Coordinates of N, CA and C in Angstrom, one line a residue:
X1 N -14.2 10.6 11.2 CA -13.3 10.4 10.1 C -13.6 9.0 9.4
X2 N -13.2 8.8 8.2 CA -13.7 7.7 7.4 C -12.6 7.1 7.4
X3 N -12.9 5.7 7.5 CA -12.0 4.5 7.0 C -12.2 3.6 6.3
X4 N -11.2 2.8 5.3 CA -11.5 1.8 4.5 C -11.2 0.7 5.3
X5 N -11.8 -0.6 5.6 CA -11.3 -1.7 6.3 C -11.1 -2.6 5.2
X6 N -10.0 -3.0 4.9 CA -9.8 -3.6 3.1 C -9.7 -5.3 3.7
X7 N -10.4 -5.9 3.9 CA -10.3 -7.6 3.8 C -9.2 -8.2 3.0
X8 N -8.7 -8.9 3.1 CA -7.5 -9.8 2.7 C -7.5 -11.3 2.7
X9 N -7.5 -12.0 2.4 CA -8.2 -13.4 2.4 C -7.3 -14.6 1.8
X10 N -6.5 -15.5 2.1 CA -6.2 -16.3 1.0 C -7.1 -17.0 0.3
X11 N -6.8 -17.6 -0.5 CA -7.1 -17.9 -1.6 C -8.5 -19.3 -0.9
X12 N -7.8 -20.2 -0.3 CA -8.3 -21.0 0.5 C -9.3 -20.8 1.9
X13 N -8.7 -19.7 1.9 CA -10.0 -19.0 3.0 C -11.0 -18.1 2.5
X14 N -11.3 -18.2 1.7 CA -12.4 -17.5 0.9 C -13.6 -17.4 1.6
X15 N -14.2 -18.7 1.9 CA -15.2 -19.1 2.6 C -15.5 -19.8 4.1
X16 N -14.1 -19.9 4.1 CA -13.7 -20.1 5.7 C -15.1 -19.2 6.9
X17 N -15.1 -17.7 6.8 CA -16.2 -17.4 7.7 C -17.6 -17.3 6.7
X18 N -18.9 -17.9 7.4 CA -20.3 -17.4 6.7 C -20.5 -16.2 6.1
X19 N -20.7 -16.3 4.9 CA -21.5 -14.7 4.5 C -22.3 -14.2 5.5
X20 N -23.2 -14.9 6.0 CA -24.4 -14.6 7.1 C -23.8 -14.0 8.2
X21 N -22.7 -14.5 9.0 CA -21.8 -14.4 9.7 C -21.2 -12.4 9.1
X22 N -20.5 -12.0 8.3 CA -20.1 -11.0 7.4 C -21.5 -10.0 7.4
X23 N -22.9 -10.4 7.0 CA -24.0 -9.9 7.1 C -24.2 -8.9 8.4
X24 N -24.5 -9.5 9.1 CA -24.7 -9.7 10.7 C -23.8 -8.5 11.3
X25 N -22.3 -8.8 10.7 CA -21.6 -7.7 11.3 C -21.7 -6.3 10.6
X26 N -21.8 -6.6 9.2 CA -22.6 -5.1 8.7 C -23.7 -4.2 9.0
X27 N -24.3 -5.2 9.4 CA -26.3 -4.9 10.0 C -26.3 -4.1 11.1
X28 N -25.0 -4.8 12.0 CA -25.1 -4.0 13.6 C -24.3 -3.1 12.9
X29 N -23.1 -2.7 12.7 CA -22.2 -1.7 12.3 C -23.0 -0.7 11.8
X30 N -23.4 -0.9 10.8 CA -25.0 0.2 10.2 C -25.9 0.6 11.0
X31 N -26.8 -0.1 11.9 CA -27.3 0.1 12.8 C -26.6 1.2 13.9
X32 N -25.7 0.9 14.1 CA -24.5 2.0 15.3 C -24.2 3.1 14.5
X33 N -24.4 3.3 13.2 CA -24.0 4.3 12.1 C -22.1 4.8 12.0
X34 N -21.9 3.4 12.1 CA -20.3 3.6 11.8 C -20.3 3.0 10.6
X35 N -21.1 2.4 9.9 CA -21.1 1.5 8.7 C -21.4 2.4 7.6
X36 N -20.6 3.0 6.5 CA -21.4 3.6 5.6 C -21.4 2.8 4.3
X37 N -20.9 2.3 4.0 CA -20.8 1.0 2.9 C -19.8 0.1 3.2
X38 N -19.9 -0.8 2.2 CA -18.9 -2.1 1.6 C -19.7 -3.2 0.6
X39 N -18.8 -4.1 0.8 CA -18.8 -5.1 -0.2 C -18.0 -6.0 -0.7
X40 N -18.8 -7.2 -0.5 CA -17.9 -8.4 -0.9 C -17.1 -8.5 -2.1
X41 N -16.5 -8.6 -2.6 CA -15.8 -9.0 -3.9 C -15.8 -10.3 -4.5
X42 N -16.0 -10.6 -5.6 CA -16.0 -11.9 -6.2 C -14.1 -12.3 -6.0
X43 N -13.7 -13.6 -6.6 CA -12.4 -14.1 -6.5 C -11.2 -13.3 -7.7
X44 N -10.2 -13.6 -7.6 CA -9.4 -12.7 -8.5 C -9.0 -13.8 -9.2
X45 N -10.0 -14.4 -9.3 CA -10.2 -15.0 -10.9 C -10.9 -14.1 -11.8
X46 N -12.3 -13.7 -11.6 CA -13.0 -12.3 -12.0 C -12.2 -11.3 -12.5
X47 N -11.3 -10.8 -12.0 CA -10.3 -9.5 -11.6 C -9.7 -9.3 -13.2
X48 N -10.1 -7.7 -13.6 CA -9.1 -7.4 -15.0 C -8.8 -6.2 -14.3
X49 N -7.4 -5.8 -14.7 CA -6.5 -4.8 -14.4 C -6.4 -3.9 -15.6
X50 N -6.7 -2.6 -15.3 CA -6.3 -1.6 -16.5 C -5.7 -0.6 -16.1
X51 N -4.6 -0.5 -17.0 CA -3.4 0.5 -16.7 C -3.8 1.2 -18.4
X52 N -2.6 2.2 -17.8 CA -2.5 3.5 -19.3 C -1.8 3.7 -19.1
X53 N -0.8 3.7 -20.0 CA 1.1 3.9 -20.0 C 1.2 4.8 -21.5
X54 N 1.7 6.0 -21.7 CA 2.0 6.6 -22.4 C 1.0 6.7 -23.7
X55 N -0.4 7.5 -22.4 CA -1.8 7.6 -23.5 C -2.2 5.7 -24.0
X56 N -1.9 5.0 -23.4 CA -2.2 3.6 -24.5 C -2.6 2.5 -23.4
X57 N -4.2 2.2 -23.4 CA -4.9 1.3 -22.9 C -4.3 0.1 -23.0
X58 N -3.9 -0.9 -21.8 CA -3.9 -2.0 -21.2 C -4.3 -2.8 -20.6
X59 N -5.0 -4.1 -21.0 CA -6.4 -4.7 -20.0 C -5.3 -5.7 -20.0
X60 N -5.4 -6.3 -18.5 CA -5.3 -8.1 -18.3 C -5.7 -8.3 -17.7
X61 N -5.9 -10.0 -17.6 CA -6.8 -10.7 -16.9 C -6.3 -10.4 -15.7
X62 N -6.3 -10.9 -14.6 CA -6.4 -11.1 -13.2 C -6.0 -10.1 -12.5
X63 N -5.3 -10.1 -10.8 CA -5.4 -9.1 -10.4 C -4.0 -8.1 -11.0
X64 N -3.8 -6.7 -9.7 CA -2.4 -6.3 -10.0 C -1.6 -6.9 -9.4
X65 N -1.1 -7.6 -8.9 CA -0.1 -8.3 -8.3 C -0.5 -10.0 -7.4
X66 N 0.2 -10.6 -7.9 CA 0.3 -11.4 -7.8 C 1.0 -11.8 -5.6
X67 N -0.4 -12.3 -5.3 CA 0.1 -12.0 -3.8 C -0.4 -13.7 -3.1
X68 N -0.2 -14.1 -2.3 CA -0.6 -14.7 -1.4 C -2.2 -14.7 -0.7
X69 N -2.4 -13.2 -0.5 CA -4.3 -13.0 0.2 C -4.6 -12.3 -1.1
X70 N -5.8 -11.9 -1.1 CA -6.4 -11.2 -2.4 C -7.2 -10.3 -1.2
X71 N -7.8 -9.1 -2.4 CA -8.5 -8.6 -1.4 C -9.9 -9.0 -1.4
X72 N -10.5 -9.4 -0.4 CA -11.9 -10.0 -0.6 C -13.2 -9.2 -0.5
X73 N -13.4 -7.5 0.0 CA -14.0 -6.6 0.2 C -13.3 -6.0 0.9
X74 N -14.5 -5.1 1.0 CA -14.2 -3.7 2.1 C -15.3 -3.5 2.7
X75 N -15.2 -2.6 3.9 CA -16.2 -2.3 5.1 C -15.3 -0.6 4.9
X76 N -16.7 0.2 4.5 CA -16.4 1.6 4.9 C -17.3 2.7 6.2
X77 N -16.0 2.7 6.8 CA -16.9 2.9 8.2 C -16.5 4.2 8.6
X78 N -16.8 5.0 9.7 CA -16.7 5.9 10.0 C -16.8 5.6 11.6
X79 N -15.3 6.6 11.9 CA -15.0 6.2 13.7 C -14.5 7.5 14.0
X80 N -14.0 8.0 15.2 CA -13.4 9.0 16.0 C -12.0 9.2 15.4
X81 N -11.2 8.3 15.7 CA -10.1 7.4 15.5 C -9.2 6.4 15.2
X82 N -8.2 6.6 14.6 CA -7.7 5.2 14.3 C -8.1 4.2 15.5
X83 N -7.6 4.4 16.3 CA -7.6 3.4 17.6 C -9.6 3.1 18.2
X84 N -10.3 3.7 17.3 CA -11.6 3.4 17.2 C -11.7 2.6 15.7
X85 N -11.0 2.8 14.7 CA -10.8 2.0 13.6 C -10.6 0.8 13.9
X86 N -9.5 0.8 14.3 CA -8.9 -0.9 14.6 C -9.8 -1.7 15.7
X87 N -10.2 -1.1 16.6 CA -11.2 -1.9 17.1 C -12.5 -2.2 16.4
X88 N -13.3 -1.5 15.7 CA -14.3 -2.0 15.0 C -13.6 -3.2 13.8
X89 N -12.5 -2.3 13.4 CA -11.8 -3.9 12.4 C -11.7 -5.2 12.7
X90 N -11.4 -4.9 14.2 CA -11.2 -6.3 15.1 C -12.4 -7.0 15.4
X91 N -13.6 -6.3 14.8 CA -14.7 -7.2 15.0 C -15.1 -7.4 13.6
X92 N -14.7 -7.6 12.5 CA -15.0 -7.9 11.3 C -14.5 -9.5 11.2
X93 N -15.6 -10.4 10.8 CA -15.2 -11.6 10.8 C -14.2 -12.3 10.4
X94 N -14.0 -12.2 9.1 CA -12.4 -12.5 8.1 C -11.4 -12.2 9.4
X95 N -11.0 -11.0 9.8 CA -10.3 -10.8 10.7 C -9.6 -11.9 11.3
X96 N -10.1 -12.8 11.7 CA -10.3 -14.3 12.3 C -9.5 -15.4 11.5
X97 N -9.8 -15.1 10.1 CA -8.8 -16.0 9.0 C -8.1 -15.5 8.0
X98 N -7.9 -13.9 7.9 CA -7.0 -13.0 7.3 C -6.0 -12.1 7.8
X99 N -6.4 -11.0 6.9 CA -6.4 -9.8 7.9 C -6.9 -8.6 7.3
X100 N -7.2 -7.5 8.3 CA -8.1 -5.9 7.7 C -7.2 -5.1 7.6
X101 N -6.9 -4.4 6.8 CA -5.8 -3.2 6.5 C -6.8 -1.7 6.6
X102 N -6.6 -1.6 7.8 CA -7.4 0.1 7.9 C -6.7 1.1 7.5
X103 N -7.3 1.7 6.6 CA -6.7 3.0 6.0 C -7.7 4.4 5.7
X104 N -7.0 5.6 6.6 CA -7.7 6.6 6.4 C -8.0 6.8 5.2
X105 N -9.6 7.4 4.9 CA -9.8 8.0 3.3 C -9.5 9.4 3.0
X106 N -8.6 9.6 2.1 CA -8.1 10.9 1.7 C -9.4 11.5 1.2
X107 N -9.4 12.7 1.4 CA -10.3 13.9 0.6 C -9.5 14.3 -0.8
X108 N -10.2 14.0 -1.7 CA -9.5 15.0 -3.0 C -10.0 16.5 -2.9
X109 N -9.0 17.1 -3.4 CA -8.8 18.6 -3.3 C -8.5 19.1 -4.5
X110 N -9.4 20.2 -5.4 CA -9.4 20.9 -6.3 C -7.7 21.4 -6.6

């Protein structure tokens, strides 16, 4: 089954763990073939939001909500189980100065 492992980060912990460090754990994850993508995300200073409310385009700057952590990437992996989810989550570095929100990925259906 597929999972998203969504990174969470404050604002001040951005850089708290090494990219290299974040590397490393993708490399092996991939290597074991639980890893099928991710990606770091720039800061939600970057971040435009577009909504459509009654047919009619809406851009703003920053994120959708105004929160405490931002999201700082994702790790898309593939495990048996949740309870195989959260343990590979528990080895994603951020983990350490955030936190990972694992969530199953829905299939869309015709």
């Amino acid at each position: 089954m597929k999972y998203a492992c969504l990174v969470y980060l404050a604002d001040d912990k951005l850089h708290a763990v090494p990219d290299s460090e974040c590397m490393v754990c993708g490399e092996g994850l991939r290597a074991s073939g639980q890893m099928l993508g991710g990606e770091a995300l720039q800061s939600i200073e970057s971040a435009t939001t577009v909504r459509v409310r009654n047919g009619k385009l809406s851009v703003t700057d920053g994120p959708f909500a105004e929160t405490k952590e931002q999201l700082a990437g994702f790790y898309l992996i593939e495990a048996r189980d949740l309870n195989e989810a959260i343990q590979i989550a528990g080895k994603i570095p951020p983990a350490r100065t955030g936190s990972i929100e694992v969530r199953p990925v829905r299939t869309l259906v015709a």
